[in-house]
XYZ file of C-alpha atoms in Angstrom:
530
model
C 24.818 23.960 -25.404
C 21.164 23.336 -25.101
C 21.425 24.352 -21.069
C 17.640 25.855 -21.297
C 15.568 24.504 -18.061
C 11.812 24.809 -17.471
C 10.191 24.815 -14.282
C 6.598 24.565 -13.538
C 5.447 24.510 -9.351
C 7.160 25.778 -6.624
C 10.806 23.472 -6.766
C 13.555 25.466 -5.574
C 15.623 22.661 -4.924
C 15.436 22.252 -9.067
C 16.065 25.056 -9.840
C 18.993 25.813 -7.438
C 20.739 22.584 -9.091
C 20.429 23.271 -12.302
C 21.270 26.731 -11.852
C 24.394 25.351 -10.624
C 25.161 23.307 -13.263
C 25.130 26.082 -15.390
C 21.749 26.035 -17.123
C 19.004 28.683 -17.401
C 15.615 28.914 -16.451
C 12.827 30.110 -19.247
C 9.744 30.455 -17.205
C 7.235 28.279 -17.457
C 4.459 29.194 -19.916
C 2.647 27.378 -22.983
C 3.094 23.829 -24.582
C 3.777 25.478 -27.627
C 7.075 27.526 -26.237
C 8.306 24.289 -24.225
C 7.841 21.769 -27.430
C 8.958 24.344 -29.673
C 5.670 23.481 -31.827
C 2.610 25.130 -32.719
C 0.353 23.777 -30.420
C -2.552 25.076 -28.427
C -1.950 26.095 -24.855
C -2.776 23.344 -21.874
C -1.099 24.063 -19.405
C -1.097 27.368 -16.852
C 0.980 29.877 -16.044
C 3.744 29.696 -13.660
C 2.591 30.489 -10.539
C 4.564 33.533 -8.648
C 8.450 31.979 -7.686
C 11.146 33.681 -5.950
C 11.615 37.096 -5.945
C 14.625 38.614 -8.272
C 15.695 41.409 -5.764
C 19.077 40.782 -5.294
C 22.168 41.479 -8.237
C 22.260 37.708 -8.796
C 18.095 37.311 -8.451
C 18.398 40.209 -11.187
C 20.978 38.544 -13.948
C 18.767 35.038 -13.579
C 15.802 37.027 -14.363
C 17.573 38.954 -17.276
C 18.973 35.702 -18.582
C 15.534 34.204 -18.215
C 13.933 37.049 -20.775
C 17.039 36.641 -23.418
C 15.810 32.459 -23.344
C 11.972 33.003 -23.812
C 11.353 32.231 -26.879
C 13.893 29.210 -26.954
C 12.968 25.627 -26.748
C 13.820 24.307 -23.232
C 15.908 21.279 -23.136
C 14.922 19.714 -19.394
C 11.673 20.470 -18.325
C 9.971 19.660 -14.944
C 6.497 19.786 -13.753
C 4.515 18.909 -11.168
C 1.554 17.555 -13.367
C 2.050 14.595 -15.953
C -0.413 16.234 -17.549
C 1.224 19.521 -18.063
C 2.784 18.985 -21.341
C 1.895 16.501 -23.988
C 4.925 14.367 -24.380
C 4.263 13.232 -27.774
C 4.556 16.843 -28.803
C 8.498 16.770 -27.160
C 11.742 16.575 -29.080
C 13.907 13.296 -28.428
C 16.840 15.525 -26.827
C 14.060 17.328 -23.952
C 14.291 15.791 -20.870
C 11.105 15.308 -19.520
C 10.297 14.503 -15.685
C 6.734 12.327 -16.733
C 5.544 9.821 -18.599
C 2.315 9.191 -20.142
C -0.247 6.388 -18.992
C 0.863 5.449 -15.931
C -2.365 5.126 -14.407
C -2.048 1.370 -15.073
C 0.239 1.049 -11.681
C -0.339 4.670 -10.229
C -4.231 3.808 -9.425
C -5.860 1.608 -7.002
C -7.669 0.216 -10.096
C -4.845 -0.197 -12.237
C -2.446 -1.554 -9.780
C -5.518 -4.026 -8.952
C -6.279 -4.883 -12.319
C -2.529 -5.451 -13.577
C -1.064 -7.492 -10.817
C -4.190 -9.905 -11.258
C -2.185 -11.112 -14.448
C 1.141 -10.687 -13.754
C 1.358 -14.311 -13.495
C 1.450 -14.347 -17.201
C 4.659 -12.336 -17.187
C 7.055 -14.336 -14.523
C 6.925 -16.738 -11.310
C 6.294 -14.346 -9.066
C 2.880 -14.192 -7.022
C 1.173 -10.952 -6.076
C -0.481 -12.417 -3.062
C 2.604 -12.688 -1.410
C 3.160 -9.002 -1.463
C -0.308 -7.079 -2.485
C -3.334 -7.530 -0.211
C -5.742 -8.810 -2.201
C -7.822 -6.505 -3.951
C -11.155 -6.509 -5.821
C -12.718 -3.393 -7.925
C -16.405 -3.515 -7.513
C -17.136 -1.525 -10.527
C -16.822 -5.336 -12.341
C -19.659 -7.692 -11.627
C -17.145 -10.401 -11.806
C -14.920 -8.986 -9.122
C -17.249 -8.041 -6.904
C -18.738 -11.507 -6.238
C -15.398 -12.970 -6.120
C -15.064 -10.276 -3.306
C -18.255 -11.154 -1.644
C -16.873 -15.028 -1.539
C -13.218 -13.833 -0.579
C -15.526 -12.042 2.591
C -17.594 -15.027 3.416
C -14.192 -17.488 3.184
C -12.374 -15.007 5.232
C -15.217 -14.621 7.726
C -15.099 -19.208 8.210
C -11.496 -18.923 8.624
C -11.664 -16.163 11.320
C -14.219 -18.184 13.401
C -12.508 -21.114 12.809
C -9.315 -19.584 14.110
C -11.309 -17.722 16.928
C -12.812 -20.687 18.130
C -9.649 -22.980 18.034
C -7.303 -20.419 20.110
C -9.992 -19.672 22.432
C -10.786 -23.273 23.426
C -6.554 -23.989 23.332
C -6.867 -21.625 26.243
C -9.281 -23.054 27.941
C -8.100 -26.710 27.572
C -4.993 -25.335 28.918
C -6.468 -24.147 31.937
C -8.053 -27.092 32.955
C -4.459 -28.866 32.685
C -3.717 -26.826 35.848
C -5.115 -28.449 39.330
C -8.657 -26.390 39.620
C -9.391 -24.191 43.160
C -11.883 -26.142 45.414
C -14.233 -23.915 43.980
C -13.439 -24.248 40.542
C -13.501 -28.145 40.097
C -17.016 -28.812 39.459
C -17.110 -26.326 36.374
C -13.933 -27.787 35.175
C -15.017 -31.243 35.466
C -18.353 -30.368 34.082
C -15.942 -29.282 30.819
C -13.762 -32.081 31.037
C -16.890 -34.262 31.314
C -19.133 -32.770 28.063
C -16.173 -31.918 25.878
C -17.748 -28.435 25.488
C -15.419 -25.150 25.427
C -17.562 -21.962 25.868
C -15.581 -18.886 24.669
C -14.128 -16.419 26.363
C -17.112 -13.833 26.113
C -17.531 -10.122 27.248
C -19.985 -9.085 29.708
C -23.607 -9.231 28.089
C -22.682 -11.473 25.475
C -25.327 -13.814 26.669
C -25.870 -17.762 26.202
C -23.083 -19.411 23.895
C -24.166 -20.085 20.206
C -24.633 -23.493 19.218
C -22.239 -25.658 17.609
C -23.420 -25.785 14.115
C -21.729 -22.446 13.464
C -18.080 -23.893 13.554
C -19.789 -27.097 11.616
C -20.507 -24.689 8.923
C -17.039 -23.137 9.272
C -15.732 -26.563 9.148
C -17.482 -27.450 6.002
C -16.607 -24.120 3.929
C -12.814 -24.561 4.816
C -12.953 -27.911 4.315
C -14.587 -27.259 0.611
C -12.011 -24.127 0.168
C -9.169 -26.487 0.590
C -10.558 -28.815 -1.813
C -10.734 -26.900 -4.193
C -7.542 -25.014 -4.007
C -5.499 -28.485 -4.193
C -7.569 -29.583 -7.698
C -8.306 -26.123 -9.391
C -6.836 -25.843 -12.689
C -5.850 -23.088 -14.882
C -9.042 -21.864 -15.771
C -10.752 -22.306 -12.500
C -10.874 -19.787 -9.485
C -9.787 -21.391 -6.505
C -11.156 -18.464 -4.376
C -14.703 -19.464 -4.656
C -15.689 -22.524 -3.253
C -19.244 -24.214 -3.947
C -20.756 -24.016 -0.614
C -24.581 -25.008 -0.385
C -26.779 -25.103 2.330
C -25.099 -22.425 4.188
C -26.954 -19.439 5.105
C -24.640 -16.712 4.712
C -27.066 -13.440 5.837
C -27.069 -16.120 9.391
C -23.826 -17.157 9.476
C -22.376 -13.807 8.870
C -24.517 -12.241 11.489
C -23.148 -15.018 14.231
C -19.728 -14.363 12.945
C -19.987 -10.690 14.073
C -21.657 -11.479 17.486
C -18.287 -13.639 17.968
C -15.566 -11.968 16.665
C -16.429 -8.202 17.435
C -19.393 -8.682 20.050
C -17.433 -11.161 22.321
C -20.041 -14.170 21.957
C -19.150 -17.339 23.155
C -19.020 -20.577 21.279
C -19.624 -24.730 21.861
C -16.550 -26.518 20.573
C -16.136 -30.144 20.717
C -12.275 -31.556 20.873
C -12.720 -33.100 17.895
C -13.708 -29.918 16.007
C -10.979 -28.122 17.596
C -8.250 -30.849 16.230
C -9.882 -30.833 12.744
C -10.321 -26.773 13.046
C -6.442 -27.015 14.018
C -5.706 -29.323 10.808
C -7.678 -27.487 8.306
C -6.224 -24.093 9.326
C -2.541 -25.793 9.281
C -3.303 -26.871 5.568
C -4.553 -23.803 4.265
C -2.110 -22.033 5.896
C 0.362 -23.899 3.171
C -1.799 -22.594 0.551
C -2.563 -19.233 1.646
C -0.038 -16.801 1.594
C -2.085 -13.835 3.245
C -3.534 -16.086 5.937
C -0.881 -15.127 8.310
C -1.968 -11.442 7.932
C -5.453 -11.341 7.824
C -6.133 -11.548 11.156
C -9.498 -12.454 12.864
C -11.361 -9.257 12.429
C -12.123 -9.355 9.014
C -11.229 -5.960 7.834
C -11.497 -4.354 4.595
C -9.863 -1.320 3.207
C -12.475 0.566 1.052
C -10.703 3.168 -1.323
C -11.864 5.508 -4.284
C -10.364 3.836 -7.163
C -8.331 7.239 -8.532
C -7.823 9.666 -5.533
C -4.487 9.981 -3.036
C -3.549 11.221 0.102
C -6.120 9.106 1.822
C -8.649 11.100 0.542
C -11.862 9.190 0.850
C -10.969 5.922 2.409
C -12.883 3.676 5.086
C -12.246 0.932 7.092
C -14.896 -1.690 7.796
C -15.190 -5.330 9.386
C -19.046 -5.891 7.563
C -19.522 -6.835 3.769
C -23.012 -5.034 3.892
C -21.622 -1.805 5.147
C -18.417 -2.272 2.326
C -21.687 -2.528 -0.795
C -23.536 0.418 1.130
C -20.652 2.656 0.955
C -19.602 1.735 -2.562
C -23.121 2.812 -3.505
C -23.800 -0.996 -5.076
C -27.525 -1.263 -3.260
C -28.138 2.145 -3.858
C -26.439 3.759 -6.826
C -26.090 3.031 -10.779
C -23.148 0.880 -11.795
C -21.104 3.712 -12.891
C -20.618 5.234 -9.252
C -19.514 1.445 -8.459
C -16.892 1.316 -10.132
C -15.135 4.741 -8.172
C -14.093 2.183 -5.653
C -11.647 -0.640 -5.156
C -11.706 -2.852 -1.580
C -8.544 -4.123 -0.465
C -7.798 -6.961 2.641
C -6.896 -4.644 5.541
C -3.612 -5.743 6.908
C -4.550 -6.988 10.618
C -0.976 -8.173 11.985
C 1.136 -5.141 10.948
C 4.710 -4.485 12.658
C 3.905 -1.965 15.225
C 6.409 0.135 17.348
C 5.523 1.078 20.771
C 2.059 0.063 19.841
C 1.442 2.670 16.718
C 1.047 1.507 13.108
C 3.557 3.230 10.447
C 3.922 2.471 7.013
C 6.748 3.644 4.842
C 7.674 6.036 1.514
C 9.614 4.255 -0.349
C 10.969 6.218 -3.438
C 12.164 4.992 -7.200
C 13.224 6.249 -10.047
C 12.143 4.729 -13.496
C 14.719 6.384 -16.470
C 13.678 3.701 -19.467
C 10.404 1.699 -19.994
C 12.048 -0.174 -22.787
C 14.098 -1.984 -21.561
C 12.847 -1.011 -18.139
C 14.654 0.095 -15.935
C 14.610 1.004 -12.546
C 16.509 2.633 -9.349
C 15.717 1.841 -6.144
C 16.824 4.800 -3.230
C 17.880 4.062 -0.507
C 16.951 5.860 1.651
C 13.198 6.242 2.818
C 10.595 7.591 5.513
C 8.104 5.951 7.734
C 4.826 7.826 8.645
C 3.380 7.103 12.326
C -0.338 7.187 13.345
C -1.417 10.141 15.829
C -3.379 7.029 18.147
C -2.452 3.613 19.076
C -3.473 0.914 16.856
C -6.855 -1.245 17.455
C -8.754 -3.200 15.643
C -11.720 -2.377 17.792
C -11.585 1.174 16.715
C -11.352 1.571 12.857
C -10.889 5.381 12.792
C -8.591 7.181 10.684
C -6.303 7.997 13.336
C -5.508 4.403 14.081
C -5.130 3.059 10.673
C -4.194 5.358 7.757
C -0.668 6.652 7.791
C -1.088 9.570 5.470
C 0.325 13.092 6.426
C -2.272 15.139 5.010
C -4.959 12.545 7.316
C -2.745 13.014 10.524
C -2.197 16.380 10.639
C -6.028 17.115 11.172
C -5.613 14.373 14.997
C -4.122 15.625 17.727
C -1.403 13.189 19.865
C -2.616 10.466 22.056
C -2.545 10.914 25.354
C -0.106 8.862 27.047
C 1.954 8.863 23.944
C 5.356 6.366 23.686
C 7.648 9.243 24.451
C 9.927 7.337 22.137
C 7.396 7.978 19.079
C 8.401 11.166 17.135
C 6.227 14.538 17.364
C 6.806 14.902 13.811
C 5.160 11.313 13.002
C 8.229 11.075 10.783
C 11.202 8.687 10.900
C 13.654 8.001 8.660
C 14.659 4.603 7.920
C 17.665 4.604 9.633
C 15.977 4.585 13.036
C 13.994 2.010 12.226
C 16.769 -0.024 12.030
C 17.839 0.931 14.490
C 14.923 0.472 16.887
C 14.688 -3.284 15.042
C 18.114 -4.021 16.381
C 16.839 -2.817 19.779
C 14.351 -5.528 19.487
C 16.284 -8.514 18.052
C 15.829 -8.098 14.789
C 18.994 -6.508 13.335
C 19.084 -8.232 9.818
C 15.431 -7.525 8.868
C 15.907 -4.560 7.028
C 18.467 -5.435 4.627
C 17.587 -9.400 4.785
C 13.766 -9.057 4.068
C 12.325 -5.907 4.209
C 14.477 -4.555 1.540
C 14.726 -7.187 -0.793
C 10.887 -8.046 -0.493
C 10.015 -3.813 -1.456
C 12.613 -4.262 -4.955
C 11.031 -7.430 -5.670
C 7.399 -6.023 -5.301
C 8.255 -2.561 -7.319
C 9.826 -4.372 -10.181
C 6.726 -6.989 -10.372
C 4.382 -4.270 -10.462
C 6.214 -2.697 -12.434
C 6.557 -5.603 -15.307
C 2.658 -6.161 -15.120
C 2.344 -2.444 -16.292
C 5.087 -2.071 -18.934
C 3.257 -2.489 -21.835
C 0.860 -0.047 -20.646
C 2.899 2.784 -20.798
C 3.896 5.405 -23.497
C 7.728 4.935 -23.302
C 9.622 8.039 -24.211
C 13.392 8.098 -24.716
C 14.558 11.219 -22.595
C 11.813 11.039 -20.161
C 11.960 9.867 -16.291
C 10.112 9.861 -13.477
C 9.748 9.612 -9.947
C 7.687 7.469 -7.819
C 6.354 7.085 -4.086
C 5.366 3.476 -3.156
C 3.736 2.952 0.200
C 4.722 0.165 1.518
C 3.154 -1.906 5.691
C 5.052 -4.532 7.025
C 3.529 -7.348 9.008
C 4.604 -8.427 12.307
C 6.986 -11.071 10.246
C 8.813 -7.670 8.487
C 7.521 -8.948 5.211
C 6.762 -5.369 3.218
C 3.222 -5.579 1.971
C 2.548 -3.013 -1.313
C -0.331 -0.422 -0.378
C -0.372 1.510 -3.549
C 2.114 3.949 -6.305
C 2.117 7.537 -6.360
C 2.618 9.435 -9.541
C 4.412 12.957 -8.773
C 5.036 12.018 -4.580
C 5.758 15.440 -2.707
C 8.442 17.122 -2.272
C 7.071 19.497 0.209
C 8.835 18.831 3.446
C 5.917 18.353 6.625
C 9.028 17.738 8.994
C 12.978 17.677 9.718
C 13.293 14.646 8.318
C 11.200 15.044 5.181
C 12.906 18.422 4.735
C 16.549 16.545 4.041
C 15.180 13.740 2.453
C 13.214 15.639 -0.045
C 16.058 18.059 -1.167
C 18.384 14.875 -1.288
C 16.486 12.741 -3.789
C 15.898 15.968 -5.886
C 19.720 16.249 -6.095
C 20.016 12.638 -6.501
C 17.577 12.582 -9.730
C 19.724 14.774 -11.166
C 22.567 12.935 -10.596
C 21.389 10.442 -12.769
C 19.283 11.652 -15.490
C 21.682 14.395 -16.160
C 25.342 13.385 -14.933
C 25.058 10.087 -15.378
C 23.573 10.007 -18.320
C 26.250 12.356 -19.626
C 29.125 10.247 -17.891
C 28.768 6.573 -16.933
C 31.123 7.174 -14.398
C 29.442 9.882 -12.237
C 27.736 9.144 -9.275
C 24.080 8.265 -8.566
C 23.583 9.335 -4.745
C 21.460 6.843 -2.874
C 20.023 6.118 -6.074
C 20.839 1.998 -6.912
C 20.013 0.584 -10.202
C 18.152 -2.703 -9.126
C 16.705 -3.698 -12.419
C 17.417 -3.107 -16.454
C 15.922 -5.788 -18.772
């Protein structure tokens, strides 16, 4: 009956199911044995897996040696790698494909939603940060430009909220000792900024001219760009941008004040209005001007730094100092400033999906998934790990804040039901299913069309994907990256269910469904089939 299953990595979930379905396990060995070819070996050995010392432990084991030399007819690893799929018989089931890299790295995902606008309507800045790799020349000037155009808007946005503040003070009737300051305001037109102590003397006004002038150029240029023009980079000439960059940092993260005349603040106010219409990510970015910097092929959050300061982004990616070839390790990604926080902690969320045909594609969406809390309290004064990246494996080595929401969970894990449920605490009941969820399908299956072409389709194979998905404060799900071969290896109560559950639900449809139209498919939803 063909009911031969291979196993590689420690899965006992797996292999518990399919036990119970009747099949039997042949170890793990060589490529050869699983494609039932003559091929060299590539793959390891099995690792050690569960002890056979009971009666039933014993007959598995027993069956196991009688299947040996017989060609396994569902095989599972935990490396896409493992076993060359070309060399695999149209009736294996395979849990991989080949050449996903094109969506399952920061550079791939990067480079292929750049043209998905080729494919369909949609547009990737509404859902991707924007995202440059700096191994390309080309790139990483447009990055330098998206830095310097970020860095007018932030000032521009500083300096208009902070002098709305202060022009709303002065509405109120001033103290006796107050009113010859406030007249002396009223009187000049002149709003100094709110500044920390230190921050000395205010800087002078041709800084927000200059922002003024850039914005004023960058809107320009995105209303008459055509097809073949980049509306990201502005010609901006006599600006100084060492100078002007410097300022901007003694502003934004130094507390500096600033001279704003009323009719800079109304045309500030304007400008930022208009490209607010144009910019999708505007309303994200925040005033800090972070960057994400990230090795172009690694996971877990191995590697990655945050930074507010183009010069310290091109030290770190080795562009002053190292050959081109290190450069392009590294991708840099618009850090989202305005996430959705709960009780003050950033979270992002594992969203799973199962992809069973490349052609035509199609895709299931589960639905259920897990949100992963920072140990600290989010800051964008602070840009440690703690505060910002969500991963498990970079949590775990941060101990608890003190003072902790004791709301927050110790395992940093929730599962998406209580954040709906917390949402409806807050007023917003109908997020979750009215745009969080819709906007993470829409996101997967756009990524997903930019790559299709990319990948070696296989009839029989499937696999299983983690995307990591941020919301803002609006509950619009931003797309962080795709993880090829997510864990199963529970790091908490919640994880632990969840994990076994979407093992049993794969198999639900790759072998039960796919046997029986009928059967059902878990938490698994088929959301898209060309």
């Amino acid at each position: 009956e063909k009911k031969i299953f291979t196993v590689q990595g420690p899965y006992p979930i797996i292999r518990s199911l399919m036990r119970a379905r009747g099949w039997v396990e042949r170890k793990f060995s060589s490529v050869g044995k699983v494609t039932g070819r003559r091929e060299q070996h590539r793959g390891s050995q099995e690792p050690a897996q569960e002890k056979e010392g009971d009666g039933a432990g014993a007959e598995r084991g027993e069956a196991s040696r009688l299947v040996k030399d017989q060609v396994p007819y569902f095989i599972w690893t935990n490396r896409c790698n493992a076993v060359d799929c070309r060399l695999l018989q149209q009736d294996q089931l395979m849990n991989h494909y080949a050449r996903v890299g094109s969506f399952t790295t920061k550079e791939g995902l990067c480079q292929n939603l750049r043209n998905v606008s080729w494919l369909d309507q949609a547009d990737p800045d509404t859902f991707f940060p924007r995202c440059y790799r700096l191994r390309a020349a080309e790139e990483r000037q447009a990055f330098i430009e998206d830095f310097r155009l970020t860095a007018a808007r932030s000032l521009l946005r500083v300096a208009v909220e902070r002098s709305g503040d202060v022009l709303a003070s002065m509405e109120e009737p001033p103290k006796p000792s107050e009113g010859p300051r406030l007249l002396w305001f009223q009187c000049h037109h002149i709003h100094p900024m709110l500044s920390s102590a230190g921050s000395g003397l205010p800087l002078p006004p041709h800084l927000v001219e200059e922002a003024l002038q850039v914005c004023g150029q960058h809107l320009d240029s995105l209303g008459h760009h055509d097809i073949d023009g980049d509306p990201s980079s502005p010609h901006t000439v006599g600006i100084n941008w060492d100078r002007f960059l410097q300022d901007y940092y003694r502003v934004v993260h130094e507390g500096a004040g600033l001279e704003l005349s009323r009719a800079q603040r109304e045309q500030g106010r304007i400008l930022l209005q208009l490209l607010a219409r144009q910019l999708p990510q505007q309303a994200m970015e925040g005033d800090h001007n972070v960057w994400i910097l990230k090795p172009g092929a690694k996971s877990r959050g191995r590697g990655i730094v945050c930074t507010a300061r183009l010069e310290e982004v091109l030290r770190l990616a080795g562009v002053c100092t190292a050959p081109s070839a290190r450069v392009g390790e590294w991708v840099v990604q618009k850090y989202v400033e305005r996430p959705l926080l709960i009780f003050g902690t950033k979270f992002d969320i594992r969203q799973w999906f199962l992809v069973t045909d490349w052609n035509p594609l199609t895709v299931w969406f589960y639905r259920e998934s897990y949100l992963r809390f920072c140990s600290q309290p989010f800051s964008l004064h602070h840009l440690d790990p703690a505060r910002h990246l969500c991963n498990v494996s970079i949590q775990k080595r941060y101990r608890m804040a003190q003072g902790r929401h004791p709301q927050l969970p110790a395992e940093q894990t929730w599962c998406c039901w209580q954040l709906q449920t917390y949402l409806a605490r807050v007023g917003r009941r109908d997020a979750w299913h009215q745009v969080m969820v819709p906007g993470m399908k829409a996101a997967l299956v756009t990524a997903l069309r930019s790559a299709q072409d990319l990948v070696e389709n296989r009839k029989g194979s499937f696999e299983l994907y983690g995307a990591d998905f941020i919301f803002g404060e609006d509950c619009q799900p931003w797309l962080l990256e795709i993880n090829v071969s997510p864990t199963m290896a529970p790091s908490s109560a919640v994880t632990r269910r969840l994990c076994a559950n979407v093992q049993r639900d794969i198999l639900r449809v790759v072998i039960d469904h796919r046997n029986n139209p009928a059967s059902p498919t878990g938490a698994f939803e088929l959301i898209y089939k060309e």
